[in-house]
């Protein structure tokens, strides 16, 4: 795989991470680098620490697939720095067409990945349904309200948010919203609350090390069933990116603005009746098709790069 191909995959991951509810892990999954990314993350262990201590920097770099990670991170950073304002503007002024694009992208991704499962049996079907059910349950859940639960809740929030970020279909920021910790984390970051940040970072580091190892092991020992499970997560996450939604609950966002915490999908006609706004149905259908075509291009070109 060329460095340019890896860099472009990073750009796609960064663009997805900017959108609340869309995971960069989704892009890693559909562009064929998911397993390699998990392997590189799990390579940060005691062995690589020993290499660094003994001055074997080159061996440590190769052990963690450093060139791959650095190139991928460069793509992610480029995307975030260059697209953050554009996507934030689209989310504020044209959210429905943007969600429609991501809906088409994720739906097409899930359909493409169904082919990779291979022979279907009851266990793989059950894995697919379990993944879809779990992601849909998360997408439709109300906030838990852990904002006053103390440092153990902060650690657990970091742990769960990073696990969600690794999984395709569910974003870490969305999990923080569901836990009631989104505004709390943002406030701590803005005020540089080092104690809070260190506990949250420790939870995220533990989650990253533990969960990446678990997923890597599952993909190597139960590849088809795990692939079916992850594909199910993509199908279930469609409830998050469905363009027309009704908000049932709200939290305070990063700038003090109300932010929906629990939303349920509704039909375009119901959305128009509820809000009085144009559902932009034909534009949404067009952008969903564009998203599907984009996945086809990724699958036929970059996924073979």
C-alpha positions as CSV (number, residue, x, y, z in Angstrom):
1,X,0.0,0.0,0.0
2,X,1.5,3.3,-1.1
3,X,2.0,6.2,1.4
4,X,-0.4,8.3,-0.7
5,X,-3.1,5.7,-0.4
6,X,-2.6,5.7,3.4
7,X,-2.6,9.5,3.5
8,X,-5.8,9.7,1.6
9,X,-7.4,7.2,4.0
10,X,-6.3,9.4,6.8
11,X,-8.0,12.4,5.1
12,X,-11.3,10.4,4.9
13,X,-11.0,9.4,8.6
14,X,-10.4,13.0,9.7
15,X,-13.4,14.2,7.7
16,X,-15.6,11.6,9.3
17,X,-14.4,12.4,12.8
18,X,-15.4,16.1,12.4
19,X,-19.1,15.1,12.0
20,X,-20.8,14.2,15.3
21,X,-22.1,10.7,15.2
22,X,-19.8,9.5,12.4
23,X,-16.7,7.5,13.4
24,X,-13.3,7.6,11.8
25,X,-13.2,3.9,12.4
26,X,-15.9,3.6,9.7
27,X,-13.6,5.0,7.1
28,X,-10.7,2.8,8.2
29,X,-13.0,-0.2,8.0
30,X,-14.4,0.5,4.5
31,X,-11.0,1.5,3.0
32,X,-9.3,-1.8,4.1
33,X,-6.9,-0.6,6.8
34,X,-8.9,-1.4,9.9
35,X,-7.0,-4.6,10.7
36,X,-3.6,-3.0,10.1
37,X,-4.6,0.0,12.3
38,X,-5.6,-2.3,15.1
39,X,-2.3,-4.2,14.8
40,X,-0.3,-1.0,14.9
41,X,-2.1,0.3,18.0
42,X,-1.8,-3.0,19.9
43,X,2.0,-3.0,19.1
44,X,2.5,-0.4,21.7
45,X,3.4,-2.8,24.5
46,X,6.2,-3.6,26.9
47,X,8.3,-5.0,24.1
48,X,8.4,-1.7,22.3
49,X,9.1,0.1,25.6
50,X,12.1,-2.1,26.1
51,X,13.4,-1.3,22.6
52,X,13.2,2.4,23.3
53,X,15.0,2.0,26.6
54,X,17.8,0.1,25.0
55,X,18.1,2.7,22.2
56,X,16.7,0.5,19.4
57,X,14.6,3.3,18.1
58,X,14.5,2.0,14.5
59,X,13.3,-1.5,15.7
60,X,10.7,0.2,17.9
61,X,9.5,2.3,14.9
62,X,9.1,-0.8,12.7
63,X,7.5,-2.7,15.5
64,X,4.6,-0.2,15.8
65,X,4.4,0.3,12.0
66,X,5.4,3.9,12.6
67,X,5.5,5.1,9.0
68,X,1.9,3.9,8.5
69,X,0.7,5.6,11.7
70,X,2.5,8.8,11.0
71,X,1.2,9.0,7.4
72,X,-2.3,8.2,8.5
73,X,-2.1,10.8,11.3
74,X,-0.9,13.4,8.8
75,X,-3.9,12.7,6.6
76,X,-6.3,13.0,9.6
77,X,-4.7,16.3,10.7
78,X,-4.8,17.7,7.2
79,X,-8.5,16.9,6.9
80,X,-9.4,18.3,10.3
81,X,-7.5,21.5,9.8
82,X,-8.8,22.1,6.2
83,X,-12.4,20.8,6.5
84,X,-13.4,21.5,10.0
85,X,-14.8,25.0,9.2
86,X,-16.6,23.8,6.0
87,X,-18.2,20.8,7.7
88,X,-19.1,22.8,10.8
89,X,-20.8,25.4,8.5
90,X,-22.7,22.6,6.6
91,X,-23.8,21.1,9.9
92,X,-25.1,24.5,11.0
93,X,-26.7,25.7,7.8
94,X,-27.4,22.5,5.7
95,X,-27.5,19.6,8.1
96,X,-30.1,17.5,6.4
97,X,-28.3,17.2,3.0
98,X,-25.0,16.5,4.8
99,X,-26.6,13.7,6.9
100,X,-28.1,12.3,3.7
101,X,-24.7,12.1,2.1
102,X,-23.3,10.2,5.1
103,X,-26.4,8.0,5.2
104,X,-25.7,6.9,1.6
105,X,-22.1,6.5,2.3
106,X,-22.6,4.2,5.4
107,X,-25.4,2.2,3.8
108,X,-23.3,1.5,0.7
109,X,-20.4,0.6,3.0
110,X,-22.4,-1.9,4.9
111,X,-23.7,-3.5,1.7
112,X,-20.2,-3.7,0.3
113,X,-18.9,-5.4,3.5
114,X,-21.7,-7.9,3.4
115,X,-19.9,-9.5,0.4
116,X,-16.7,-9.9,2.4
117,X,-18.3,-12.1,5.1
118,X,-18.5,-15.0,2.6
119,X,-20.6,-18.0,3.5
120,X,-23.4,-17.2,5.8
121,X,-24.4,-19.5,8.7
122,X,-26.6,-19.0,11.8
123,X,-23.7,-17.7,13.9
124,X,-22.7,-15.0,11.4
125,X,-26.3,-13.9,10.9
126,X,-26.7,-13.7,14.7
127,X,-23.5,-11.6,14.8
128,X,-24.8,-9.2,12.2
129,X,-28.1,-8.8,14.0
130,X,-26.4,-8.3,17.4
131,X,-24.2,-5.6,15.9
132,X,-27.1,-3.8,14.3
133,X,-29.2,-4.1,17.4
134,X,-26.4,-2.8,19.7
135,X,-25.7,0.2,17.5
136,X,-29.3,1.1,17.1
137,X,-29.9,0.8,20.8
138,X,-27.0,3.2,21.4
139,X,-28.2,5.6,18.8
140,X,-31.7,5.8,20.3
141,X,-30.7,5.8,24.0
142,X,-31.3,8.8,26.2
143,X,-28.5,10.4,28.2
144,X,-27.4,8.6,31.4
145,X,-26.4,11.7,33.3
146,X,-23.0,10.7,34.7
147,X,-21.7,14.3,34.9
148,X,-21.8,14.3,38.7
149,X,-20.6,10.8,39.3
150,X,-17.0,11.6,40.1
151,X,-13.6,10.6,38.8
152,X,-14.5,6.9,38.3
153,X,-17.2,8.0,35.8
154,X,-14.6,10.3,34.1
155,X,-12.2,7.3,33.7
156,X,-15.1,5.1,32.4
157,X,-16.2,7.8,29.9
158,X,-12.7,8.0,28.4
159,X,-12.6,4.2,28.2
160,X,-16.0,3.9,26.5
161,X,-15.5,6.9,24.2
162,X,-12.2,5.6,22.7
163,X,-13.8,2.1,22.3
164,X,-16.6,3.7,20.3
165,X,-14.1,5.7,18.2
166,X,-12.4,2.4,17.2
167,X,-15.7,0.8,16.3
168,X,-17.1,1.5,12.8
169,X,-20.4,3.4,12.9
170,X,-20.3,5.0,16.4
171,X,-18.3,8.1,17.3
172,X,-16.7,8.8,20.7
173,X,-18.3,12.2,20.9
174,X,-21.7,10.6,20.5
175,X,-21.0,8.3,23.4
176,X,-19.9,11.2,25.6
177,X,-23.3,12.9,24.8
178,X,-25.2,9.7,25.8
179,X,-23.2,9.5,29.0
180,X,-24.0,13.1,29.8
181,X,-20.3,13.9,29.8
182,X,-19.9,15.9,26.6
183,X,-20.2,19.4,28.0
184,X,-18.2,18.4,31.1
185,X,-15.3,17.1,29.1
186,X,-15.3,20.3,26.9
187,X,-15.4,22.5,30.0
188,X,-12.4,20.6,31.5
189,X,-10.4,21.0,28.3
190,X,-11.2,24.7,28.0
191,X,-10.3,25.4,31.7
192,X,-7.2,23.0,31.5
193,X,-8.4,21.0,34.5
194,X,-5.3,18.8,34.5
195,X,-6.7,16.3,37.1
196,X,-9.8,15.7,35.0
197,X,-7.9,15.5,31.8
198,X,-5.3,13.0,33.1
199,X,-8.0,10.7,34.5
200,X,-10.0,10.9,31.2
201,X,-6.8,10.3,29.2
202,X,-5.9,7.4,31.4
203,X,-9.3,5.8,30.7
204,X,-8.9,6.5,27.0
205,X,-5.4,4.9,26.9
206,X,-6.6,1.8,28.8
207,X,-9.6,1.5,26.4
208,X,-7.4,1.9,23.4
209,X,-4.9,-0.7,24.5
210,X,-7.5,-3.2,25.7
211,X,-10.2,-2.9,23.0
212,X,-7.8,-2.8,20.1
213,X,-6.2,-6.1,21.3
214,X,-9.7,-7.7,21.7
215,X,-10.8,-6.6,18.2
216,X,-7.5,-7.7,16.7
217,X,-7.7,-11.1,18.3
218,X,-11.4,-11.5,17.2
219,X,-10.5,-10.6,13.6
220,X,-7.7,-13.2,13.5
221,X,-9.6,-16.0,15.2
222,X,-13.2,-15.4,14.2
223,X,-12.8,-13.2,11.1
224,X,-16.1,-13.8,9.3
225,X,-18.2,-13.6,12.5
226,X,-16.4,-10.4,13.7
227,X,-16.7,-8.9,10.2
228,X,-20.5,-9.6,10.3
229,X,-20.7,-8.0,13.8
230,X,-18.9,-4.9,12.6
231,X,-21.0,-4.7,9.5
232,X,-24.1,-4.9,11.8
233,X,-22.7,-1.9,13.7
234,X,-22.7,0.0,10.4
235,X,-26.4,-0.9,9.7
236,X,-27.4,0.0,13.2
237,X,-25.6,3.3,13.0
238,X,-27.9,4.4,10.2
239,X,-30.3,5.5,12.9
240,X,-27.7,8.1,13.9
241,X,-27.2,9.6,10.4
242,X,-30.8,9.4,9.2
243,X,-31.4,13.0,7.9
244,X,-34.9,13.6,9.4
245,X,-35.0,13.2,13.2
246,X,-37.1,14.4,16.1
247,X,-35.2,15.5,19.2
248,X,-36.6,14.1,22.5
249,X,-33.9,15.5,24.8
250,X,-31.3,18.3,24.9
251,X,-27.9,19.0,26.5
252,X,-25.7,22.1,26.5
253,X,-23.2,22.2,23.7
254,X,-19.6,23.4,23.5
255,X,-20.7,27.1,23.1
256,X,-23.7,27.0,25.4
257,X,-26.1,26.2,22.6
258,X,-28.8,23.4,23.0
259,X,-27.6,20.1,21.6
260,X,-30.0,17.2,20.9
261,X,-29.1,14.2,23.1
262,X,-31.8,11.7,22.1
263,X,-33.3,11.7,18.6
264,X,-35.6,9.3,16.8
265,X,-35.8,8.9,13.0
266,X,-39.0,10.2,11.4
267,X,-40.3,10.3,7.8
268,X,-39.7,13.4,5.6
269,X,-43.4,14.3,5.7
270,X,-43.5,14.1,9.5
271,X,-40.4,16.3,9.7
272,X,-42.1,18.9,7.5
273,X,-45.2,18.8,9.7
274,X,-43.2,19.0,12.9
275,X,-40.7,21.7,11.9
276,X,-42.4,23.5,9.0
277,X,-39.1,23.2,7.1
278,X,-38.6,21.7,3.6
279,X,-37.2,18.2,4.0
280,X,-35.3,18.6,0.7
281,X,-36.1,15.1,-0.3
282,X,-34.8,15.1,-3.9
283,X,-31.5,16.8,-2.9
284,X,-31.1,14.2,-0.1
285,X,-31.7,11.3,-2.4
286,X,-29.1,12.7,-4.9
287,X,-26.5,13.2,-2.2
288,X,-27.2,9.7,-0.8
289,X,-26.5,8.3,-4.2
290,X,-23.3,10.4,-4.4
291,X,-22.3,8.9,-1.1
292,X,-22.9,5.4,-2.4
293,X,-20.9,6.1,-5.5
294,X,-18.0,7.4,-3.4
295,X,-18.0,4.1,-1.5
296,X,-18.0,2.3,-4.8
297,X,-14.9,4.3,-5.9
298,X,-13.2,3.6,-2.6
299,X,-13.9,-0.1,-2.8
300,X,-12.9,-0.6,-6.4
301,X,-9.8,1.7,-6.4
302,X,-8.4,2.6,-3.0
303,X,-9.3,-0.7,-1.3
304,X,-7.1,-2.5,-3.8
305,X,-4.3,0.1,-3.7
